Short mmCIF file of C-alpha atoms in Angstrom, two decimals:
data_model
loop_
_atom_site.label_atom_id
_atom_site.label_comp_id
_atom_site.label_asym_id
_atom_site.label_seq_id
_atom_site.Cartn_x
_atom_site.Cartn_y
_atom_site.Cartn_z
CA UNK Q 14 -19.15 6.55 55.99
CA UNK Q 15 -19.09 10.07 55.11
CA UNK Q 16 -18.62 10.36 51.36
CA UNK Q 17 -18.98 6.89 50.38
CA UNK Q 18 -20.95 5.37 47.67
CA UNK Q 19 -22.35 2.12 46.87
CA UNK Q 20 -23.32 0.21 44.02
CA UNK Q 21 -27.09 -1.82 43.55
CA UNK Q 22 -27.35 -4.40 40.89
CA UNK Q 23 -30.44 -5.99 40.12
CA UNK Q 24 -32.96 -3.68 42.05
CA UNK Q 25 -36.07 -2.15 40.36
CA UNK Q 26 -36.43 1.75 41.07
CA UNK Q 27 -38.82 0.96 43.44
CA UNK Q 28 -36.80 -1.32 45.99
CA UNK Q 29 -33.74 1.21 45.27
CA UNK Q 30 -35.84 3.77 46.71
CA UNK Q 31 -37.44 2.32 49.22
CA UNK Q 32 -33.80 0.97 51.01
CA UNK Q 33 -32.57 4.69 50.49
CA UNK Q 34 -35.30 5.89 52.55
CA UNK Q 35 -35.21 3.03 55.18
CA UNK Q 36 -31.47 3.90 55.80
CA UNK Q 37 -31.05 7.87 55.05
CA UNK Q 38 -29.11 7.80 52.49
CA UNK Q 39 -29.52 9.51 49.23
CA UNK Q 40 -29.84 8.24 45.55
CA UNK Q 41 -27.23 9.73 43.51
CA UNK Q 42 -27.88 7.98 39.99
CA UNK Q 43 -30.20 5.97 38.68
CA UNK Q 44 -28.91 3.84 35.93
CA UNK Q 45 -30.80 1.91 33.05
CA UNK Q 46 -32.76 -0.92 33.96
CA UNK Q 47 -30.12 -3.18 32.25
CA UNK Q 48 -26.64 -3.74 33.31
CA UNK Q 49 -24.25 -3.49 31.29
CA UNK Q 50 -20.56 -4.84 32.03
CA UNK Q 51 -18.13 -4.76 29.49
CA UNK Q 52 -14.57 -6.49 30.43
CA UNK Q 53 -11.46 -5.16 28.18
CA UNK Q 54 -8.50 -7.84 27.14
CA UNK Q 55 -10.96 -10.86 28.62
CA UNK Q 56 -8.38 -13.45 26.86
CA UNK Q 57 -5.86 -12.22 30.23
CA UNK Q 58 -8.21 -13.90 32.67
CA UNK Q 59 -6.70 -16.54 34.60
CA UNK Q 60 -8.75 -19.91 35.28
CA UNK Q 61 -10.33 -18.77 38.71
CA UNK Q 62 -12.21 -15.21 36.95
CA UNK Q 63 -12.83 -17.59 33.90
CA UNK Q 64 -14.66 -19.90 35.60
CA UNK Q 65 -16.72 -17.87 37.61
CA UNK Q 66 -17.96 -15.65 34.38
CA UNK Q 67 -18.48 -18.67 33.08
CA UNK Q 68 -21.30 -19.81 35.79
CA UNK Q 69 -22.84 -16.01 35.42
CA UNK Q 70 -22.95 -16.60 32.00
CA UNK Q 71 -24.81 -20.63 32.06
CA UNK Q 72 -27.71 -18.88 34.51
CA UNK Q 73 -27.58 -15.01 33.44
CA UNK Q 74 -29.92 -12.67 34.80
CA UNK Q 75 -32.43 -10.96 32.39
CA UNK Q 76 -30.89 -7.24 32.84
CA UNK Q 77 -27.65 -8.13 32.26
CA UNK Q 78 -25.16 -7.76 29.41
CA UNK Q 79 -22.02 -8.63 29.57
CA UNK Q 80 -19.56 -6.86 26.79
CA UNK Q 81 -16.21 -9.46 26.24
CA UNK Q 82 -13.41 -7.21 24.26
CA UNK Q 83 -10.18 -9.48 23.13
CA UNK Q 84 -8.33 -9.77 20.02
CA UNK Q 85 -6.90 -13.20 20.77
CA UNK Q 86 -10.59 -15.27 21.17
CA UNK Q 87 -9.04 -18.62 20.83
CA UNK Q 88 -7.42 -17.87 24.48
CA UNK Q 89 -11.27 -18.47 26.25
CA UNK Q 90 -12.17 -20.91 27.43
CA UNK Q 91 -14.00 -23.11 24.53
CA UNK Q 92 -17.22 -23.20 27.03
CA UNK Q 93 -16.98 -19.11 27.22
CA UNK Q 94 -17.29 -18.62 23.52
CA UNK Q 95 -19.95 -20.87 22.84
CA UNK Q 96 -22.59 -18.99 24.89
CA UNK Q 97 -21.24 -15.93 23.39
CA UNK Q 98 -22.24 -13.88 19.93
CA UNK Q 99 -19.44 -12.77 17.97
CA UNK Q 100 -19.04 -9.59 16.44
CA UNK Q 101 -16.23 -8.31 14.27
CA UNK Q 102 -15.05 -4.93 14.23
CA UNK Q 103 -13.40 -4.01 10.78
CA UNK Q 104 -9.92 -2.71 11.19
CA UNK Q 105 -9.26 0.75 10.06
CA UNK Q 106 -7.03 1.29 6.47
CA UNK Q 107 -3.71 1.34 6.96
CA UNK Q 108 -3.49 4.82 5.32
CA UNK Q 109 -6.47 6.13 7.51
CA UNK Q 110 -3.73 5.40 10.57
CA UNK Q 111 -0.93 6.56 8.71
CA UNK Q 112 -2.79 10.07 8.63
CA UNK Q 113 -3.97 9.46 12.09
CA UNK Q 114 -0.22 9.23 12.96
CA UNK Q 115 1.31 11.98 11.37
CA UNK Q 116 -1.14 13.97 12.57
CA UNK Q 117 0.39 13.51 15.81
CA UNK Q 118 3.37 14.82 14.68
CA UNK Q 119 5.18 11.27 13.53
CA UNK Q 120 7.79 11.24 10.67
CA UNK Q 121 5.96 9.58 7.95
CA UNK Q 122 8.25 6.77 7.47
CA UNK Q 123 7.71 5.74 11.22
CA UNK Q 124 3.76 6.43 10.72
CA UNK Q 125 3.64 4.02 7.69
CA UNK Q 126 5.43 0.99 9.98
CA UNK Q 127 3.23 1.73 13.07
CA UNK Q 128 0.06 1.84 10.58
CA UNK Q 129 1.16 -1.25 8.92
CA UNK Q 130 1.86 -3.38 12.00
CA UNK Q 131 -0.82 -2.19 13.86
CA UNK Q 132 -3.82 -4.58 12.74
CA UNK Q 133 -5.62 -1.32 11.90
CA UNK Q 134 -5.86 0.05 15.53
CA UNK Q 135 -5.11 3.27 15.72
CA UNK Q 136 -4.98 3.17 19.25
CA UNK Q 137 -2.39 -0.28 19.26
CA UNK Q 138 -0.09 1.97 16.43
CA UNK Q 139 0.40 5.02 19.08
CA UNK Q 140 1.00 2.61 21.88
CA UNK Q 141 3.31 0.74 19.90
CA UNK Q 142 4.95 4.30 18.82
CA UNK Q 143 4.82 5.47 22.79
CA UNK Q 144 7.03 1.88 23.67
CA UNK Q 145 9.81 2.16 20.73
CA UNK Q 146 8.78 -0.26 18.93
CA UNK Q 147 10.37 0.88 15.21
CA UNK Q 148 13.69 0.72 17.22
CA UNK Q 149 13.25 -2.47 18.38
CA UNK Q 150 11.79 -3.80 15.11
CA UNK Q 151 15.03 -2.66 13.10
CA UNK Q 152 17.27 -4.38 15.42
CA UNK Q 153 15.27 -7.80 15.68
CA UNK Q 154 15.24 -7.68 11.79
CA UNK Q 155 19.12 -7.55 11.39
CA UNK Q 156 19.56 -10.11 13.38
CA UNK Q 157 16.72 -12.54 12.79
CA UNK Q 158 15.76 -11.25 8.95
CA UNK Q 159 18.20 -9.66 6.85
CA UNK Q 160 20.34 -11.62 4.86
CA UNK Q 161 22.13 -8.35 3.88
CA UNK Q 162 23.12 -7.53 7.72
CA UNK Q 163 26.63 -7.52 9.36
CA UNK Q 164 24.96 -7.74 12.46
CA UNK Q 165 26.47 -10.49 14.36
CA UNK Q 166 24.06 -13.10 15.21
CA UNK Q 167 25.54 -16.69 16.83
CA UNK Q 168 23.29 -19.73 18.12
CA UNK Q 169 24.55 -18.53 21.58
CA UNK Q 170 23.41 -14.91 21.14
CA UNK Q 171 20.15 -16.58 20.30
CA UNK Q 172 19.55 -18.84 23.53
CA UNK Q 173 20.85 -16.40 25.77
CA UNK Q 174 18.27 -13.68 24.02
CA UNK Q 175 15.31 -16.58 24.30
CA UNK Q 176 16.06 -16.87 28.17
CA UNK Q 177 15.95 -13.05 28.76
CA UNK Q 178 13.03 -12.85 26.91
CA UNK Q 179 11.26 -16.07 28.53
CA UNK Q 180 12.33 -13.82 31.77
CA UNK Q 181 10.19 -11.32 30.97
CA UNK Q 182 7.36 -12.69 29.41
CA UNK Q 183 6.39 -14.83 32.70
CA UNK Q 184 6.90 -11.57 34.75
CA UNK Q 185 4.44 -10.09 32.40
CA UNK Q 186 3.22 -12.19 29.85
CA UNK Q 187 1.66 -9.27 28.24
CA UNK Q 188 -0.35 -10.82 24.63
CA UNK Q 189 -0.12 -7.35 22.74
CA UNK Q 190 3.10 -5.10 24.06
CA UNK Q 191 5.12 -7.28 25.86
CA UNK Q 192 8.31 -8.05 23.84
CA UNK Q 193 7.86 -11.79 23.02
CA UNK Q 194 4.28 -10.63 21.09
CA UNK Q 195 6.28 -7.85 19.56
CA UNK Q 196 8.97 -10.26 18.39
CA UNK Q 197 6.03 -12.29 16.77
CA UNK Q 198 4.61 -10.01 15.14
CA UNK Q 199 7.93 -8.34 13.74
CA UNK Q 200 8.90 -12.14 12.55
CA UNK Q 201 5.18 -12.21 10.43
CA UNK Q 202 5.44 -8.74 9.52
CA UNK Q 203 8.75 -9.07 7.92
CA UNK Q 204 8.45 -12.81 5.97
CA UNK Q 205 5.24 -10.94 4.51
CA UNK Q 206 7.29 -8.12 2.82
CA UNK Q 207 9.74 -11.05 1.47
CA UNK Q 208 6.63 -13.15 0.15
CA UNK Q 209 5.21 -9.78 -1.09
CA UNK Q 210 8.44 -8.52 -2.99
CA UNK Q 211 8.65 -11.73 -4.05
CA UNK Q 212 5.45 -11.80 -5.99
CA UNK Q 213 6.35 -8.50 -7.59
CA UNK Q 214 3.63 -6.26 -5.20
CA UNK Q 215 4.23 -2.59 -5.05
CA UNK Q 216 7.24 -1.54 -2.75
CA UNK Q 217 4.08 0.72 -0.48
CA UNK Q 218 2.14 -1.85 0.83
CA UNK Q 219 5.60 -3.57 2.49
CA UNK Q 220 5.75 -2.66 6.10
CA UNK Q 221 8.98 -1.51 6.00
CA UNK Q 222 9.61 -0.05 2.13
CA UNK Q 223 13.07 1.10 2.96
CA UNK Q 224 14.14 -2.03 3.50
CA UNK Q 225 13.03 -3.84 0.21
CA UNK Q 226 16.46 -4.49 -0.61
CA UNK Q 227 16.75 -6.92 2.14
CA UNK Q 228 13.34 -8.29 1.86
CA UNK Q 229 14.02 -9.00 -1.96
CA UNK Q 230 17.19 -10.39 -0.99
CA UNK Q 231 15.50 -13.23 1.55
CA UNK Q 232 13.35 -13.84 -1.05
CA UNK Q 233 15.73 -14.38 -3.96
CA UNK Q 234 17.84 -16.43 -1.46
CA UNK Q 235 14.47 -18.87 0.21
CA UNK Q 236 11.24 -19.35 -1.99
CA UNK Q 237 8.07 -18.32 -0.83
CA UNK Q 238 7.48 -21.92 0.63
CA UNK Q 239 10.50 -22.32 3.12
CA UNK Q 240 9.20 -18.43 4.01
CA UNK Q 241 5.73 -19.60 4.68
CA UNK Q 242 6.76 -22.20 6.86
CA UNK Q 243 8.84 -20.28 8.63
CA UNK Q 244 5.29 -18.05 9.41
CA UNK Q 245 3.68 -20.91 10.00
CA UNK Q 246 6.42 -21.91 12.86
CA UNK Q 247 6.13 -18.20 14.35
CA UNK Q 248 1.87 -18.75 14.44
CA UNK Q 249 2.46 -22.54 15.99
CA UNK Q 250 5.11 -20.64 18.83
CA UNK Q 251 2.81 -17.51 19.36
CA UNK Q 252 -0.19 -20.21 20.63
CA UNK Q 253 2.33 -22.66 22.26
CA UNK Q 254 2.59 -19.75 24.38
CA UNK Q 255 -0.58 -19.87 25.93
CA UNK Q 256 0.23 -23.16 27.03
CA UNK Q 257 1.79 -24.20 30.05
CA UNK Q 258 4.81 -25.31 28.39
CA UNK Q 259 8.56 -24.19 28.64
CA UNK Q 260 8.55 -21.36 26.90
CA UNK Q 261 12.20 -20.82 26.42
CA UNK Q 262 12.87 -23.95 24.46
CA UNK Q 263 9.83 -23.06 22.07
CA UNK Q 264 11.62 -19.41 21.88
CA UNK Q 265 14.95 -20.75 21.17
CA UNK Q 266 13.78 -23.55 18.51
CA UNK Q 267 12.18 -21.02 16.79
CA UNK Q 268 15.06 -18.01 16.70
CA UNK Q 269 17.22 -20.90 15.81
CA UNK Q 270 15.25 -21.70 13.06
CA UNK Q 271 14.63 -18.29 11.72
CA UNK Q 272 18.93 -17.37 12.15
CA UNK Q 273 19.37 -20.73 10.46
CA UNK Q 274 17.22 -19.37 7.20
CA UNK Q 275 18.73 -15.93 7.96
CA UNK Q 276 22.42 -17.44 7.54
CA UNK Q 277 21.41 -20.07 4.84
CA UNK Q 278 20.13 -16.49 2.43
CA UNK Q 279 23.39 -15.05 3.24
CA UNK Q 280 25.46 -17.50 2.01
CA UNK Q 281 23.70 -17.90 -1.12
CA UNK Q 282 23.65 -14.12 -1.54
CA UNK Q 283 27.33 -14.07 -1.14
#
């Protein structure tokens, strides 16, 4: 039809040519003898795409490459990562972001969080920034974290929180921005700065310095062991996740766990 284009893979120049001429068309761009494909967030294919880049890639043809971008490798399948090569892109220093950031016009206490929890993409800290997550951090963190908080926090809050957010995730189980991976990552993020303080590190390498009061106060209240398993339970839930398992009892074990510890601190503090 008039305007349409189409797509050869796998033809020399030569044959290219020769079908344009047979048929009247025209031959718009030439590409590279080698095909590239490179596939962004690969870890959010489902079994059926899997499985068939998995055949291309048992019986690949010569001028093809194939490009597989995910931060979360451990969700292939096993037999996709054994016939790939790894390579490891170094993240970028958390001040490097942090400049990045206020460049942009951020507040410098909201660039240091967003550079901090961003796992040194620049491009994951302004996406985080464009869906609110400081605001959502600081209100997960009074209610899951802070021993110091007044926020009220009951085991019923919790389970009715785990369902919405079970909701949500199976709507859009999104591995990077949806709320249950932000939630994660807050959890981590925030038992680091209470390990951190613990060991006496500087107040500027916490992800969120203006609350060191809090994160010394967890720390005073659990040792750094009962923290760490408490980061070891948010890892464990993060990859149940991937699993076809009820993900609203795994969410509400672990919130219960973490308002437990949360509760337990207070007390102590008190």
């Amino acid at each position: 039809s008039a305007g349409g284009m189409a797509a050869i893979v796998g033809l020399d120049e030569e044959a290219v040519r020769s079908v344009c001429d047979q048929t009247g068309v025209s031959l718009a761009n030439l590409n590279c003898p080698g095909q590239i494909v490179v596939s962004g967030d690969a870890d959010k294919m489902d079994a059926v795409p899997a499985n068939a880049l998995l055949k291309t890639l048992e019986e690949p043809a010569t001028y093809n490459v194939f490009i597989l971008i995910t931060d979360r490798a451990h969700s292939l399948l096993d037999t996709i990562r054994s016939r790939c090569q790894n390579v490891r892109f170094a993240a970028l220093d958390p001040s490097v972001v942090k400049e990045l950031l206020k460049e942009d016009g951020l507040e410098p206490d909201d660039a240091h969080i967003l550079a901090s929890a961003c796992g040194g993409s620049s491009t994951v800290a302004r996406s985080l920034h464009e869906i609110g997550y400081v605001e959502q951090a600081n209100t997960w963190l009074d209610l899951y974290i802070n021993p110091l908080s007044d926020a009220p926090a009951t085991p019923g809050m919790v389970i009715n929180e785990a369902s919405q957010l079970s909701t949500a995730y199976r709507r859009d189980p999104d591995a990077l921005y949806g709320e249950i991976a932000l939630l994660f990552r807050t959890l981590r993020l925030a038992m680091r700065d209470a390990i951190l303080i613990g060991q006496g590190m500087p107040v500027q390498i916490l992800t969120w310095p203006h609350r060191v009061e809090s994160s010394r106060a967890l720390s005073k209240a659990l040792n750094a062991e009962v923290i760490m398993t408490l980061m070891e339970r948010v890892s464990k839930a993060h990859e149940l996740f991937d699993r076809p398992l009820n993900t609203t009892l795994i969410l509400e074990d672990l919130l219960l766990r973490t308002l437990s510890a949360r509760n337990k601190a207070g007390r102590m503090l008190a």
